[in-house]
XYZ file of N, CA and C in Angstrom:
363
model
N 0.608 -12.637 -15.539
C 0.128 -11.301 -15.245
C -0.658 -11.283 -13.946
N -0.582 -10.172 -13.268
C -1.336 -9.960 -12.048
C -2.111 -8.659 -12.193
N -3.365 -8.703 -11.900
C -4.183 -7.493 -11.905
C -4.463 -7.092 -10.464
N -4.300 -5.822 -10.179
C -4.476 -5.301 -8.832
C -5.502 -4.174 -8.850
N -6.435 -4.215 -7.910
C -7.462 -3.188 -7.810
C -7.531 -2.696 -6.377
N -7.226 -1.408 -6.190
C -7.280 -0.805 -4.857
C -8.674 -0.248 -4.578
N -8.997 -0.181 -3.306
C -10.237 0.455 -2.859
C -10.040 0.953 -1.433
N -10.964 1.806 -0.988
C -10.949 2.247 0.391
C -10.453 3.651 0.619
N -9.986 4.310 -0.438
C -9.545 5.684 -0.264
C -10.705 6.624 -0.012
N -10.372 7.862 0.332
C -11.420 8.850 0.571
C -10.892 10.056 1.297
N -11.819 10.839 1.807
C -11.508 12.062 2.553
C -11.732 11.802 4.033
N -10.752 12.158 4.835
C -10.842 11.944 6.275
C -10.188 13.112 6.990
N -10.643 13.401 8.181
C -10.030 14.467 8.968
C -8.744 13.966 9.624
N -7.869 14.894 9.908
C -6.637 14.555 10.601
C -6.956 13.829 11.904
N -6.193 12.774 12.179
C -6.441 11.947 13.348
C -7.339 10.759 13.075
N -7.963 10.746 11.920
C -8.873 9.677 11.565
C -8.165 8.462 10.991
N -8.967 7.499 10.548
C -8.439 6.233 10.038
C -9.095 5.868 8.716
N -8.356 5.122 7.933
C -8.876 4.520 6.707
C -8.223 3.152 6.557
N -8.917 2.250 5.867
C -8.319 0.974 5.521
C -8.385 0.793 4.012
N -7.229 0.658 3.414
C -7.150 0.402 1.984
C -7.094 -1.101 1.738
N -7.707 -1.521 0.658
C -7.665 -2.915 0.242
C -7.117 -2.990 -1.171
N -6.473 -4.096 -1.470
C -5.955 -4.335 -2.817
C -6.258 -5.788 -3.160
N -7.141 -5.979 -4.108
C -7.527 -7.315 -4.535
C -6.721 -7.723 -5.759
N -6.144 -8.903 -5.707
C -5.304 -9.394 -6.796
C -5.994 -10.519 -7.543
N -5.754 -10.584 -8.830
C -6.242 -11.686 -9.659
C -5.180 -12.001 -10.698
N -5.299 -13.159 -11.292
C -4.322 -13.560 -12.292
C -3.465 -14.692 -11.764
N -2.156 -14.550 -11.847
C -1.259 -15.615 -11.407
C -1.310 -15.796 -9.899
N -0.652 -16.835 -9.432
C -0.699 -17.178 -8.024
C -0.242 -16.011 -7.149
N -1.039 -15.680 -6.177
C -0.820 -14.511 -5.335
C 0.181 -14.768 -4.224
N 0.138 -15.971 -3.666
C 0.863 -16.224 -2.426
C 2.359 -15.965 -2.482
N 3.066 -16.366 -3.526
C 4.519 -16.149 -3.492
C 4.944 -14.693 -3.636
N 4.047 -13.852 -4.058
C 4.425 -12.476 -4.364
C 4.473 -11.612 -3.117
N 5.561 -10.873 -2.992
C 5.573 -9.805 -1.995
C 4.658 -8.696 -2.475
N 4.094 -7.984 -1.527
C 3.188 -6.882 -1.854
C 3.674 -5.613 -1.186
N 3.447 -4.518 -1.853
C 3.850 -3.240 -1.289
C 2.801 -2.180 -1.507
N 2.829 -1.184 -0.654
C 2.038 0.027 -0.831
C 3.006 1.190 -1.020
N 2.719 1.982 -2.016
C 3.472 3.200 -2.296
C 2.486 4.359 -2.350
N 3.008 5.576 -2.260
C 2.132 6.737 -2.396
C 2.856 7.833 -3.161
N 2.049 8.645 -3.818
C 2.597 9.736 -4.609
C 1.742 10.971 -4.430
N 2.349 12.001 -3.866
C 1.682 13.282 -3.704
C 1.939 14.138 -4.950
N 1.096 15.130 -5.216
C 1.292 15.967 -6.410
C 2.681 16.593 -6.446
N 3.351 16.438 -7.574
C 4.659 17.041 -7.760
C 5.798 16.315 -7.068
N 5.502 15.153 -6.487
C 6.545 14.418 -5.765
C 6.728 13.026 -6.361
N 7.798 12.378 -5.976
C 8.071 11.026 -6.443
C 7.177 10.016 -5.720
N 7.097 8.832 -6.318
C 6.347 7.757 -5.687
C 7.214 7.148 -4.587
N 6.718 7.158 -3.370
C 7.476 6.731 -2.204
C 6.948 5.429 -1.626
N 7.856 4.630 -1.126
C 7.511 3.398 -0.407
C 6.782 3.749 0.886
N 5.736 2.970 1.164
C 4.992 3.139 2.415
C 5.154 1.902 3.300
N 4.848 0.730 2.737
C 4.898 -0.502 3.519
C 5.018 -1.687 2.581
N 5.592 -2.770 3.082
C 5.722 -3.983 2.293
C 5.524 -5.207 3.156
N 5.171 -6.312 2.512
C 4.924 -7.551 3.235
C 5.338 -8.719 2.350
N 5.956 -9.725 2.959
C 6.389 -10.893 2.213
C 5.193 -11.771 1.822
N 5.470 -12.746 0.959
C 4.392 -13.600 0.463
C 3.648 -14.342 1.553
N 4.372 -14.779 2.558
C 3.756 -15.503 3.673
C 3.092 -14.575 4.670
N 3.436 -13.299 4.599
C 2.937 -12.339 5.585
C 3.766 -12.296 6.847
N 4.849 -13.070 6.877
C 5.623 -13.169 8.099
C 6.540 -12.000 8.381
N 6.853 -11.239 7.359
C 7.759 -10.099 7.530
C 7.140 -8.860 6.899
N 7.207 -7.764 7.640
C 6.694 -6.489 7.152
C 7.777 -5.420 7.272
N 7.593 -4.377 6.514
C 8.545 -3.264 6.510
C 7.756 -1.983 6.326
N 8.200 -0.913 6.993
C 7.488 0.350 6.938
C 8.449 1.511 6.737
N 7.986 2.496 6.007
C 8.716 3.752 5.942
C 8.671 4.425 7.309
N 9.706 5.147 7.638
C 9.765 5.810 8.948
C 8.568 6.741 9.158
N 8.112 7.365 8.082
C 7.044 8.352 8.198
C 5.721 7.752 8.658
N 5.550 6.443 8.489
C 4.266 5.822 8.824
C 4.395 4.775 9.922
N 5.598 4.479 10.344
C 5.816 3.433 11.342
C 5.065 3.767 12.624
N 4.349 2.781 13.129
C 3.567 2.987 14.344
C 2.160 3.485 14.086
N 1.883 3.932 12.862
C 0.540 4.432 12.512
C -0.150 3.540 11.479
N 0.610 2.988 10.573
C 0.068 2.157 9.500
C 0.420 0.696 9.748
N -0.471 -0.187 9.304
C -0.235 -1.623 9.407
C -0.601 -2.301 8.093
N 0.352 -3.038 7.549
C 0.091 -3.803 6.334
C -0.189 -5.253 6.725
N -1.145 -5.854 6.040
C -1.472 -7.254 6.291
C -1.999 -7.861 4.995
N -2.115 -9.187 4.993
C -2.631 -9.839 3.797
C -3.435 -11.062 4.175
N -4.396 -11.378 3.332
C -5.202 -12.578 3.477
C -5.030 -13.362 2.178
N -4.173 -14.366 2.193
C -3.875 -15.094 0.958
C -5.059 -15.920 0.470
N -5.949 -16.267 1.366
C -7.152 -17.003 0.951
C -8.068 -16.108 0.110
N -7.985 -14.807 0.346
C -8.814 -13.849 -0.398
C -8.008 -13.090 -1.445
N -6.722 -13.417 -1.584
C -5.856 -12.706 -2.552
C -5.936 -11.192 -2.357
N -5.871 -10.783 -1.114
C -6.047 -9.364 -0.791
C -4.988 -8.914 0.202
N -4.504 -7.711 -0.008
C -3.593 -7.075 0.930
C -4.266 -5.798 1.429
N -3.992 -5.460 2.683
C -4.629 -4.320 3.330
C -3.588 -3.335 3.839
N -4.017 -2.100 3.977
C -3.213 -1.086 4.649
C -4.128 -0.340 5.608
N -3.982 -0.629 6.886
C -4.735 0.079 7.921
C -3.971 1.336 8.279
N -4.614 2.478 8.120
C -3.959 3.763 8.363
C -4.662 4.471 9.504
N -3.945 4.671 10.595
C -4.481 5.349 11.774
C -3.734 6.656 12.004
N -4.319 7.509 12.820
C -3.700 8.792 13.172
C -3.232 9.528 11.924
N -4.087 9.609 10.959
C -3.715 10.216 9.678
C -3.395 11.701 9.828
N -2.442 12.127 9.016
C -1.979 13.504 9.016
C -2.193 14.107 7.623
N -2.301 15.432 7.525
C -2.444 16.043 6.200
C -1.329 15.640 5.238
N -0.132 15.419 5.750
C 0.983 15.035 4.885
C 0.869 13.611 4.361
N -0.117 12.863 4.823
C -0.383 11.536 4.263
C -1.218 11.617 2.984
N -1.683 12.793 2.661
C -2.484 12.968 1.449
C -1.679 12.601 0.212
N -2.231 11.697 -0.585
C -1.532 11.212 -1.779
C -2.428 10.200 -2.495
N -1.996 9.819 -3.671
C -2.575 8.648 -4.323
C -1.782 7.439 -3.837
N -2.502 6.445 -3.348
C -1.871 5.247 -2.816
C -1.986 4.117 -3.838
N -0.837 3.478 -4.087
C -0.764 2.408 -5.073
C -0.381 1.094 -4.410
N -1.020 0.049 -4.852
C -0.676 -1.308 -4.465
C 0.230 -1.882 -5.543
N 1.220 -2.680 -5.136
C 2.149 -3.263 -6.093
C 2.500 -4.684 -5.681
N 2.819 -5.510 -6.676
C 3.195 -6.899 -6.427
C 4.542 -7.178 -7.073
N 5.399 -7.877 -6.336
C 6.707 -8.190 -6.900
C 7.594 -8.878 -5.885
N 8.771 -8.317 -5.658
C 9.716 -8.855 -4.688
C 9.850 -7.875 -3.538
N 10.303 -8.374 -2.409
C 10.404 -7.534 -1.222
C 11.436 -6.428 -1.454
N 11.003 -5.217 -1.453
C 11.898 -4.100 -1.714
C 11.211 -2.790 -1.385
N 12.008 -1.781 -1.104
C 11.489 -0.419 -0.947
C 11.571 0.340 -2.273
N 12.050 -0.330 -3.300
C 12.254 0.313 -4.596
C 11.101 -0.030 -5.534
N 10.480 0.993 -6.071
C 9.315 0.778 -6.920
C 9.641 -0.087 -8.144
N 10.850 0.024 -8.657
C 11.230 -0.712 -9.861
C 11.243 -2.223 -9.653
N 11.265 -2.682 -8.419
C 11.274 -4.121 -8.142
C 9.872 -4.726 -8.163
N 8.881 -3.884 -8.394
C 7.494 -4.354 -8.428
C 6.977 -4.219 -9.860
N 6.811 -5.318 -10.571
C 6.361 -5.222 -11.957
C 4.862 -4.999 -12.132
N 4.096 -5.249 -11.088
C 2.642 -5.149 -11.215
C 2.113 -4.049 -10.303
N 1.227 -3.231 -10.849
C 0.708 -2.064 -10.131
C -0.797 -1.920 -10.325
N -1.453 -1.419 -9.286
C -2.841 -1.036 -9.409
C -2.965 0.374 -9.947
N -4.203 0.835 -10.083
C -4.466 2.158 -10.646
C -4.360 3.261 -9.610
N -4.379 2.913 -8.356
C -4.250 3.907 -7.305
C -5.591 4.319 -6.719
N -5.560 4.757 -5.476
C -6.747 5.271 -4.806
C -6.346 6.527 -4.030
N -7.169 7.549 -4.136
C -6.847 8.841 -3.532
C -7.179 8.835 -2.047
N -6.235 9.297 -1.257
C -6.444 9.534 0.176
C -6.190 11.008 0.436
N -7.175 11.666 1.011
C -7.052 13.079 1.333
C -7.340 13.271 2.809
N -6.390 13.888 3.503
C -6.523 14.134 4.934
C -6.627 15.638 5.151
N -7.742 16.065 5.694
C -7.957 17.487 5.925
C -7.495 17.864 7.327
N -7.032 19.098 7.456
C -6.533 19.557 8.760
C -7.629 20.204 9.566
């Protein structure tokens, strides 16, 4: 089992920045790919960014490419999502997930509880 706890969400004005963190505990963290997903009210949970276990490969949804950066510190069992140039349409609950490298939520068996990000215009 892997337990994931997100932090760092909040309210920010458009154009601002936030950094989300996801701390993992339980089984070995390093081999697991990590992903960030988000879900806005009334919408499906969408892929945002993913990173391989080594951190050597990253992937981003087109909507966030160039604005968001995913990274991980395996010594701290933590994955980050740096979000810059935030837009109102980035408003959502952001979830951290652990599993295999994929843009599909079903490929991630472990999920955090989510953290709210609200971007005001």
